GROMACS .gro file of C-alpha atoms in nm:
model
  383
    1MET     CA    1   0.031  -0.012  -0.003
    2GLN     CA    2   0.162   0.327  -0.071
    3SER     CA    3   0.209   0.565   0.199
    4ASN     CA    4   0.059   0.876   0.250
    5GLN     CA    5   0.499   1.032   0.178
    6GLU     CA    6   0.450   0.860  -0.136
    7LEU     CA    7   0.130   1.008  -0.270
    8ALA     CA    8   0.102   1.324  -0.210
    9LYS     CA    9   0.543   1.326  -0.348
   10LYS     CA   10   0.312   1.227  -0.679
   11LEU     CA   11  -0.039   1.392  -0.603
   12VAL     CA   12   0.135   1.753  -0.560
   13SER     CA   13   0.103   1.973  -0.883
   14HIS     CA   14   0.399   2.248  -0.816
   15THR     CA   15   0.629   2.300  -0.564
   16PRO     CA   16   0.760   2.403  -0.314
   17ALA     CA   17   0.414   2.311  -0.098
   18TYR     CA   18   0.324   2.205   0.194
   19VAL     CA   19   0.084   1.947   0.287
   20LEU     CA   20  -0.185   1.913   0.572
   21ASP     CA   21  -0.227   1.509   0.626
   22GLU     CA   22  -0.580   1.489   0.712
   23GLU     CA   23  -0.559   1.191   0.799
   24LYS     CA   24  -0.310   1.236   1.070
   25LEU     CA   25  -0.475   1.575   1.176
   26LEU     CA   26  -0.808   1.356   1.262
   27GLN     CA   27  -0.555   1.141   1.457
   28ASN     CA   28  -0.377   1.415   1.699
   29LEU     CA   29  -0.761   1.573   1.776
   30GLU     CA   30  -0.839   1.190   1.871
   31ILE     CA   31  -0.647   1.192   2.121
   32LEU     CA   32  -0.668   1.566   2.227
   33LYS     CA   33  -1.026   1.496   2.278
   34LYS     CA   34  -0.933   1.208   2.435
   35ILE     CA   35  -0.807   1.425   2.710
   36GLN     CA   36  -1.026   1.699   2.721
   37GLU     CA   37  -1.295   1.404   2.813
   38GLN     CA   38  -1.074   1.178   3.118
   39SER     CA   39  -0.938   1.497   3.272
   40GLY     CA   40  -1.220   1.812   3.283
   41CYS     CA   41  -0.944   2.033   3.095
   42LYS     CA   42  -0.973   2.225   2.790
   43ILE     CA   43  -0.770   2.257   2.528
   44LEU     CA   44  -0.724   2.543   2.288
   45LEU     CA   45  -0.548   2.562   1.988
   46ALA     CA   46  -0.230   2.787   2.017
   47GLN     CA   47  -0.197   2.986   1.639
   48LYS     CA   48   0.136   3.088   1.654
   49ALA     CA   49   0.159   2.695   1.520
   50PHE     CA   50  -0.057   2.607   1.321
   51SER     CA   51  -0.302   2.833   1.209
   52MET     CA   52  -0.376   2.752   0.872
   53PHE     CA   53  -0.778   2.838   0.906
   54SER     CA   54  -0.911   2.605   0.612
   55VAL     CA   55  -0.940   2.378   0.813
   56TYR     CA   56  -1.060   2.523   1.147
   57PRO     CA   57  -1.407   2.394   1.104
   58VAL     CA   58  -1.218   2.041   1.144
   59ILE     CA   59  -1.025   2.154   1.413
   60GLU     CA   60  -1.352   2.322   1.616
   61LYS     CA   61  -1.530   1.996   1.662
   62TYR     CA   62  -1.251   1.871   1.916
   63LEU     CA   63  -1.108   2.190   2.085
   64ALA     CA   64  -1.281   2.478   2.310
   65GLY     CA   65  -1.072   2.735   2.109
   66THR     CA   66  -0.826   2.927   1.998
   67THR     CA   67  -0.536   3.120   2.190
   68ALA     CA   68  -0.384   3.422   2.033
   69SER     CA   69  -0.041   3.641   2.001
   70GLY     CA   70  -0.238   3.966   2.018
   71LEU     CA   71  -0.471   4.186   1.752
   72TYR     CA   72  -0.405   3.946   1.472
   73GLU     CA   73  -0.424   3.591   1.576
   74ALA     CA   74  -0.795   3.661   1.787
   75LYS     CA   75  -0.919   3.759   1.524
   76LEU     CA   76  -0.895   3.556   1.260
   77GLY     CA   77  -0.996   3.276   1.593
   78LYS     CA   78  -1.289   3.455   1.607
   79GLU     CA   79  -1.349   3.491   1.219
   80TYR     CA   80  -1.273   3.089   1.155
   81PHE     CA   81  -1.353   2.896   1.513
   82SER     CA   82  -1.652   2.936   1.674
   83GLY     CA   83  -1.492   2.814   2.045
   84GLU     CA   84  -1.338   3.018   2.325
   85VAL     CA   85  -1.127   3.290   2.238
   86HIS     CA   86  -0.746   3.369   2.469
   87VAL     CA   87  -0.481   3.642   2.439
   88PHE     CA   88  -0.175   3.662   2.565
   89SER     CA   89   0.079   3.965   2.480
   90PRO     CA   90   0.358   4.027   2.680
   91ALA     CA   91   0.215   4.395   2.619
   92TYR     CA   92  -0.073   4.546   2.443
   93LYS     CA   93  -0.142   4.844   2.298
   94LEU     CA   94  -0.413   5.088   2.357
   95GLU     CA   95  -0.548   5.087   1.947
   96ASP     CA   96  -0.579   4.676   1.998
   97MET     CA   97  -0.681   4.679   2.335
   98GLN     CA   98  -0.967   4.904   2.232
   99GLU     CA   99  -1.077   4.635   1.938
  100LEU     CA  100  -0.962   4.287   2.157
  101VAL     CA  101  -1.231   4.348   2.449
  102GLY     CA  102  -1.466   4.283   2.136
  103ILE     CA  103  -1.346   3.990   2.038
  104ALA     CA  104  -1.161   3.812   2.300
  105ASP     CA  105  -1.322   3.586   2.580
  106ASP     CA  106  -0.986   3.579   2.843
  107ILE     CA  107  -0.731   3.855   2.814
  108ILE     CA  108  -0.410   3.804   2.961
  109PHE     CA  109  -0.156   4.003   3.102
  110ASN     CA  110   0.203   4.018   3.139
  111SER     CA  111   0.293   4.231   3.403
  112LEU     CA  112   0.138   4.448   3.644
  113ASN     CA  113   0.156   4.707   3.466
  114GLN     CA  114  -0.075   4.568   3.177
  115LEU     CA  115  -0.296   4.470   3.426
  116GLU     CA  116  -0.309   4.816   3.561
  117LYS     CA  117  -0.303   5.021   3.250
  118TYR     CA  118  -0.647   4.720   3.100
  119GLY     CA  119  -0.721   4.587   3.414
  120GLU     CA  120  -1.049   4.730   3.477
  121PHE     CA  121  -1.091   4.844   3.131
  122CYS     CA  122  -1.120   4.458   3.055
  123ARG     CA  123  -1.357   4.421   3.339
  124GLN     CA  124  -1.623   4.648   3.246
  125ALA     CA  125  -1.643   4.556   2.936
  126GLY     CA  126  -1.698   4.204   3.069
  127LYS     CA  127  -1.382   4.004   2.992
  128SER     CA  128  -1.219   3.731   3.168
  129ILE     CA  129  -0.877   3.885   3.293
  130GLY     CA  130  -0.556   3.680   3.440
  131LEU     CA  131  -0.155   3.695   3.528
  132ARG     CA  132   0.070   3.515   3.324
  133ILE     CA  133   0.338   3.416   3.653
  134ASN     CA  134   0.664   3.295   3.630
  135PRO     CA  135   0.785   2.972   3.851
  136GLU     CA  136   1.095   3.016   3.796
  137CYS     CA  137   1.107   2.650   3.691
  138SER     CA  138   1.342   2.587   3.428
  139THR     CA  139   1.326   2.199   3.308
  140GLN     CA  140   1.500   2.278   2.955
  141GLU     CA  141   1.852   2.340   2.856
  142THR     CA  142   1.754   2.612   2.500
  143VAL     CA  143   1.768   2.926   2.619
  144ILE     CA  144   1.605   3.096   2.364
  145TYR     CA  145   1.252   2.901   2.470
  146ASP     CA  146   1.277   2.924   2.849
  147PRO     CA  147   1.067   3.148   2.937
  148CYS     CA  148   1.186   3.092   3.295
  149ALA     CA  149   1.558   3.175   3.172
  150VAL     CA  150   1.725   3.503   3.428
  151GLY     CA  151   1.597   3.786   3.327
  152SER     CA  152   1.292   3.668   3.157
  153ARG     CA  153   1.086   3.941   3.059
  154LEU     CA  154   0.780   3.693   3.092
  155GLY     CA  155   0.527   3.671   3.397
  156VAL     CA  156   0.548   3.824   3.714
  157THR     CA  157   0.812   3.649   3.966
  158VAL     CA  158   0.641   3.583   4.302
  159ASP     CA  159   0.816   3.811   4.497
  160LYS     CA  160   0.607   4.120   4.230
  161LEU     CA  161   0.341   3.961   4.398
  162GLU     CA  162   0.404   3.932   4.753
  163LYS     CA  163   0.511   4.276   4.789
  164LEU     CA  164   0.131   4.378   4.647
  165GLU     CA  165  -0.074   4.482   4.983
  166SER     CA  166  -0.424   4.273   4.760
  167PHE     CA  167  -0.381   4.048   4.555
  168PRO     CA  168  -0.562   4.126   4.158
  169ASP     CA  169  -0.862   4.149   4.101
  170ILE     CA  170  -0.806   3.851   3.779
  171ASP     CA  171  -0.987   3.526   3.724
  172GLY     CA  172  -0.692   3.326   3.655
  173LEU     CA  173  -0.360   3.264   3.667
  174HIS     CA  174  -0.158   3.094   3.316
  175PHE     CA  175   0.215   2.984   3.300
  176HIS     CA  176   0.452   2.893   3.034
  177THR     CA  177   0.752   2.755   3.052
  178LEU     CA  178   0.744   2.367   2.845
  179CYS     CA  179   0.882   2.347   2.512
  180GLU     CA  180   0.820   1.999   2.321
  181GLN     CA  181   0.821   1.864   2.618
  182ASN     CA  182   0.655   1.518   2.798
  183ALA     CA  183   0.426   1.509   3.170
  184ASP     CA  184   0.716   1.420   3.371
  185ALA     CA  185   0.835   1.871   3.277
  186LEU     CA  186   0.481   1.942   3.392
  187GLY     CA  187   0.501   1.794   3.698
  188LEU     CA  188   0.795   1.972   3.794
  189THR     CA  189   0.618   2.289   3.636
  190LEU     CA  190   0.291   2.207   3.883
  191LYS     CA  191   0.557   2.169   4.195
  192ALA     CA  192   0.709   2.524   4.134
  193VAL     CA  193   0.350   2.675   4.107
  194GLU     CA  194   0.213   2.533   4.431
  195GLU     CA  195   0.538   2.624   4.665
  196LYS     CA  196   0.516   2.967   4.524
  197PHE     CA  197   0.179   3.068   4.392
  198GLU     CA  198  -0.053   2.830   4.627
  199LYS     CA  199  -0.248   3.069   4.830
  200TYR     CA  200  -0.346   3.274   4.502
  201LEU     CA  201  -0.437   2.970   4.305
  202TYR     CA  202  -0.706   2.877   4.554
  203ALA     CA  203  -0.839   3.278   4.457
  204CYS     CA  204  -0.896   3.164   4.068
  205LYS     CA  205  -1.158   3.029   3.810
  206TRP     CA  206  -0.927   2.881   3.640
  207VAL     CA  207  -0.557   2.878   3.524
  208ASN     CA  208  -0.372   2.827   3.166
  209PHE     CA  209  -0.080   2.574   3.186
  210GLY     CA  210   0.042   2.680   2.862
  211GLY     CA  211   0.172   2.507   2.564
  212GLY     CA  212   0.459   2.295   2.484
  213HIS     CA  213   0.331   1.983   2.583
  214HIS     CA  214   0.360   1.714   2.290
  215ILE     CA  215   0.070   1.522   2.375
  216THR     CA  216   0.064   1.366   2.047
  217ARG     CA  217   0.399   1.247   2.044
  218PRO     CA  218   0.367   0.881   2.053
  219ASP     CA  219   0.586   0.871   2.351
  220TYR     CA  220   0.409   1.078   2.580
  221ASN     CA  221   0.303   0.997   2.901
  222ARG     CA  222  -0.070   1.083   2.849
  223ASN     CA  223  -0.191   0.927   3.178
  224LEU     CA  224   0.026   1.133   3.349
  225LEU     CA  225  -0.142   1.446   3.242
  226ILE     CA  226  -0.448   1.319   3.322
  227LYS     CA  227  -0.350   1.249   3.673
  228LEU     CA  228  -0.181   1.573   3.707
  229ILE     CA  229  -0.499   1.785   3.570
  230LYS     CA  230  -0.753   1.639   3.756
  231ASP     CA  231  -0.532   1.657   4.138
  232PHE     CA  232  -0.546   2.031   4.057
  233SER     CA  233  -0.853   2.170   3.897
  234GLU     CA  234  -0.968   1.962   4.208
  235LYS     CA  235  -0.769   2.075   4.494
  236TYR     CA  236  -0.798   2.475   4.365
  237GLN     CA  237  -1.172   2.384   4.206
  238VAL     CA  238  -1.063   2.556   3.911
  239GLN     CA  239  -1.102   2.543   3.564
  240VAL     CA  240  -0.749   2.400   3.348
  241TYR     CA  241  -0.688   2.493   3.010
  242LEU     CA  242  -0.386   2.337   2.771
  243GLU     CA  243  -0.301   2.533   2.479
  244PRO     CA  244  -0.086   2.329   2.243
  245GLY     CA  245  -0.001   2.449   1.940
  246GLU     CA  246   0.253   2.174   1.823
  247ALA     CA  247   0.051   1.854   1.934
  248ILE     CA  248  -0.238   1.949   1.716
  249ALA     CA  249  -0.084   1.911   1.392
  250LEU     CA  250   0.220   1.718   1.542
  251ASN     CA  251   0.361   1.522   1.211
  252ALA     CA  252   0.057   1.591   1.016
  253GLY     CA  253   0.220   1.735   0.797
  254TYR     CA  254   0.485   1.795   0.458
  255LEU     CA  255   0.661   1.988   0.286
  256ILE     CA  256   0.722   1.818  -0.098
  257THR     CA  257   1.002   1.989  -0.257
  258GLU     CA  258   1.182   1.918  -0.613
  259ILE     CA  259   1.602   1.883  -0.639
  260LEU     CA  260   1.683   2.135  -0.910
  261ASP     CA  261   2.081   2.051  -0.943
  262ILE     CA  262   2.338   1.878  -0.761
  263THR     CA  263   2.686   1.986  -0.670
  264GLU     CA  264   3.019   1.875  -0.569
  265ASN     CA  265   3.301   2.029  -0.386
  266GLN     CA  266   3.527   1.813  -0.159
  267ASN     CA  267   3.375   1.508  -0.166
  268ILE     CA  268   3.057   1.672  -0.025
  269LYS     CA  269   2.733   1.588  -0.272
  270THR     CA  270   2.469   1.892  -0.225
  271LEU     CA  271   2.096   1.856  -0.352
  272ILE     CA  272   1.986   2.230  -0.511
  273LEU     CA  273   1.690   2.230  -0.393
  274ASP     CA  274   1.316   2.444  -0.481
  275ALA     CA  275   1.259   2.482  -0.092
  276SER     CA  276   1.534   2.673   0.165
  277ALA     CA  277   1.549   2.620   0.531
  278SER     CA  278   1.596   3.047   0.589
  279CYS     CA  279   1.227   3.127   0.397
  280HIS     CA  280   0.987   2.760   0.404
  281MET     CA  281   1.177   2.614   0.721
  282PRO     CA  282   1.332   2.916   0.930
  283ASP     CA  283   1.377   2.686   1.238
  284VAL     CA  284   1.626   2.507   1.092
  285LEU     CA  285   1.856   2.756   1.149
  286GLU     CA  286   1.709   2.946   1.397
  287MET     CA  287   1.633   2.652   1.695
  288PRO     CA  288   1.835   2.465   1.511
  289TYR     CA  289   1.708   2.106   1.441
  290ARG     CA  290   1.733   1.899   1.143
  291PRO     CA  291   1.412   1.783   1.007
  292PRO     CA  292   1.277   1.490   0.914
  293LEU     CA  293   1.320   1.314   0.558
  294TYR     CA  294   1.126   1.033   0.429
  295GLN     CA  295   1.344   0.759   0.366
  296ALA     CA  296   1.641   0.939   0.430
  297ASP     CA  297   1.886   0.875   0.745
  298TYR     CA  298   2.210   1.059   0.897
  299PRO     CA  299   2.481   1.056   0.749
  300ASP     CA  300   2.642   0.698   0.659
  301LYS     CA  301   2.328   0.505   0.763
  302LYS     CA  302   2.225   0.462   0.437
  303ASN     CA  303   2.485   0.398   0.033
  304TYR     CA  304   2.470   0.726  -0.032
  305ASN     CA  305   2.529   1.073   0.168
  306TYR     CA  306   2.398   1.422   0.057
  307ARG     CA  307   2.344   1.794   0.216
  308LEU     CA  308   2.049   1.937   0.138
  309SER     CA  309   2.015   2.294   0.046
  310SER     CA  310   1.839   2.557  -0.130
  311CYS     CA  311   1.873   2.850  -0.440
  312THR     CA  312   1.890   3.079  -0.183
  313CYS     CA  313   2.208   3.307  -0.181
  314LEU     CA  314   2.273   3.283   0.164
  315ALA     CA  315   2.556   2.999   0.217
  316GLY     CA  316   2.432   2.888   0.530
  317ASP     CA  317   2.097   2.817   0.425
  318VAL     CA  318   2.189   2.401   0.451
  319ILE     CA  319   1.878   2.243   0.563
  320GLY     CA  320   2.134   1.923   0.688
  321ASP     CA  321   2.309   1.588   0.567
  322TYR     CA  322   2.126   1.277   0.496
  323SER     CA  323   2.161   0.931   0.335
  324PHE     CA  324   1.973   0.771   0.102
  325ASP     CA  325   1.923   0.416  -0.039
  326ASN     CA  326   1.992   0.502  -0.439
  327ILE     CA  327   2.149   0.763  -0.620
  328LEU     CA  328   1.924   1.074  -0.671
  329SER     CA  329   1.899   1.272  -0.997
  330ILE     CA  330   1.731   1.624  -1.087
  331GLY     CA  331   1.401   1.601  -1.152
  332ASP     CA  332   1.346   1.379  -0.776
  333ARG     CA  333   1.091   1.459  -0.519
  334LEU     CA  334   1.149   1.476  -0.151
  335CYS     CA  335   0.941   1.431   0.115
  336PHE     CA  336   1.048   1.662   0.427
  337GLU     CA  337   0.786   1.541   0.778
  338ASP     CA  338   0.601   1.737   1.045
  339MET     CA  339   0.587   2.027   0.818
  340MET     CA  340   0.278   2.182   0.885
  341ILE     CA  341   0.437   2.382   1.297
  342TYR     CA  342   0.544   2.660   1.354
  343SER     CA  343   0.668   2.649   0.918
  344MET     CA  344   0.400   2.818   0.758
  345VAL     CA  345   0.334   3.080   1.039
  346LYS     CA  346   0.707   3.210   1.015
  347ASN     CA  347   0.804   3.102   0.653
  348ASN     CA  348   0.907   3.439   0.498
  349THR     CA  349   1.048   3.578   0.092
  350PHE     CA  350   1.428   3.605   0.138
  351ASN     CA  351   1.617   3.665  -0.180
  352GLY     CA  352   1.284   3.657  -0.370
  353MET     CA  353   1.214   3.304  -0.278
  354PRO     CA  354   0.793   3.226  -0.375
  355LEU     CA  355   0.596   3.127  -0.132
  356PRO     CA  356   0.503   2.690  -0.068
  357ASP     CA  357   0.138   2.603  -0.231
  358ILE     CA  358  -0.080   2.469   0.062
  359GLY     CA  359  -0.235   2.156  -0.006
  360MET     CA  360  -0.375   1.890   0.118
  361LEU     CA  361  -0.406   1.528   0.127
  362HIS     CA  362  -0.705   1.405   0.237
  363THR     CA  363  -0.865   1.078   0.415
  364ASN     CA  364  -1.000   0.940   0.106
  365LYS     CA  365  -0.681   1.055  -0.094
  366THR     CA  366  -0.726   1.271  -0.303
  367TYR     CA  367  -0.542   1.619  -0.273
  368GLU     CA  368  -0.635   1.979  -0.301
  369VAL     CA  369  -0.490   2.313  -0.336
  370ILE     CA  370  -0.593   2.555  -0.058
  371LYS     CA  371  -0.364   2.827  -0.133
  372LYS     CA  372  -0.093   2.902  -0.387
  373PHE     CA  373   0.140   3.244  -0.377
  374SER     CA  374   0.254   3.440  -0.672
  375TYR     CA  375   0.485   3.675  -0.748
  376GLN     CA  376   0.227   3.991  -0.582
  377ASP     CA  377   0.203   3.866  -0.280
  378PHE     CA  378   0.608   3.916  -0.243
  379LYS     CA  379   0.551   4.218  -0.404
  380GLU     CA  380   0.271   4.373  -0.203
  381ARG     CA  381   0.472   4.312   0.126
  382LEU     CA  382   0.726   4.542   0.054
  383SER     CA  383   0.514   4.854  -0.046
   0.00000   0.00000   0.00000
């Protein structure tokens, strides 16, 4: 039986193209739905990772709503998703806040300054108000992805709250400390949250555990997650929210690319692709990480080694070194996996690179082009 990866390589009419695998998306959503049912939590789609709104009507059947990083994502969630709309930003502009109170259900502030500036305005508009806290509990080593790193600008530390004469008039607390982590990391975080903020938790109606929960990963400890949520919500009598982005579309899509040329220098054969790390999967350079590639492995694991690069002028626009069973040729197609999360929302047109098509491989094995981009899309970003 032909794999979905092979089918996507075959059915895509134009490369590069992001391809959402509907079957795998639904598998993820079923897992998340069961977590909600068994734990009593509400799960929100974090649009910063995946905001392909054409499938929001599918996702809204499984999840409770969306979470936004600002006005534009909040508007997108309100327009295309029928559930709750939550928003958090390190700081808000007045003109954005004036619009947000007509869109969002929950508005979360990053500092006591922002809460003082906008809290009453939001309260009068009937909004639920939250405050992001920083439990100062790092569970990861990569500083750029650690909201609890020394000097972090994200969240209010407990010493700031203890200096107040009374607890602010808010409905809930929010913390986000994880990045692609398992439930044991959440357990450590919850321990720190309770040790430092317990007396404030009893005053809350809801507590948001943030994102970074890799719930749909095969080795994720879902039973532990359910226990942590149930124990916490019962102890403090609060509604628990989770807002994963990656877990919704984890391993649920591809980037199909074509080999345009093959160069060789000092015994390194480099594939020049029509997809780019810098433009189409920037986390490869930013994080950095090595994206999974269908039917390929690490160097020397298979018969033939190649370096994968792009047709941009950036010398470091290198995706990585891989090995293959067979010799590759100009015109062959490759399939990068796990390309639905962060890639589409962070892509760009550096060097005038065209944006990839966006398509969907349906459960009935048909392919639909959702969006095509053109020179006009590049041009209108610039003037």
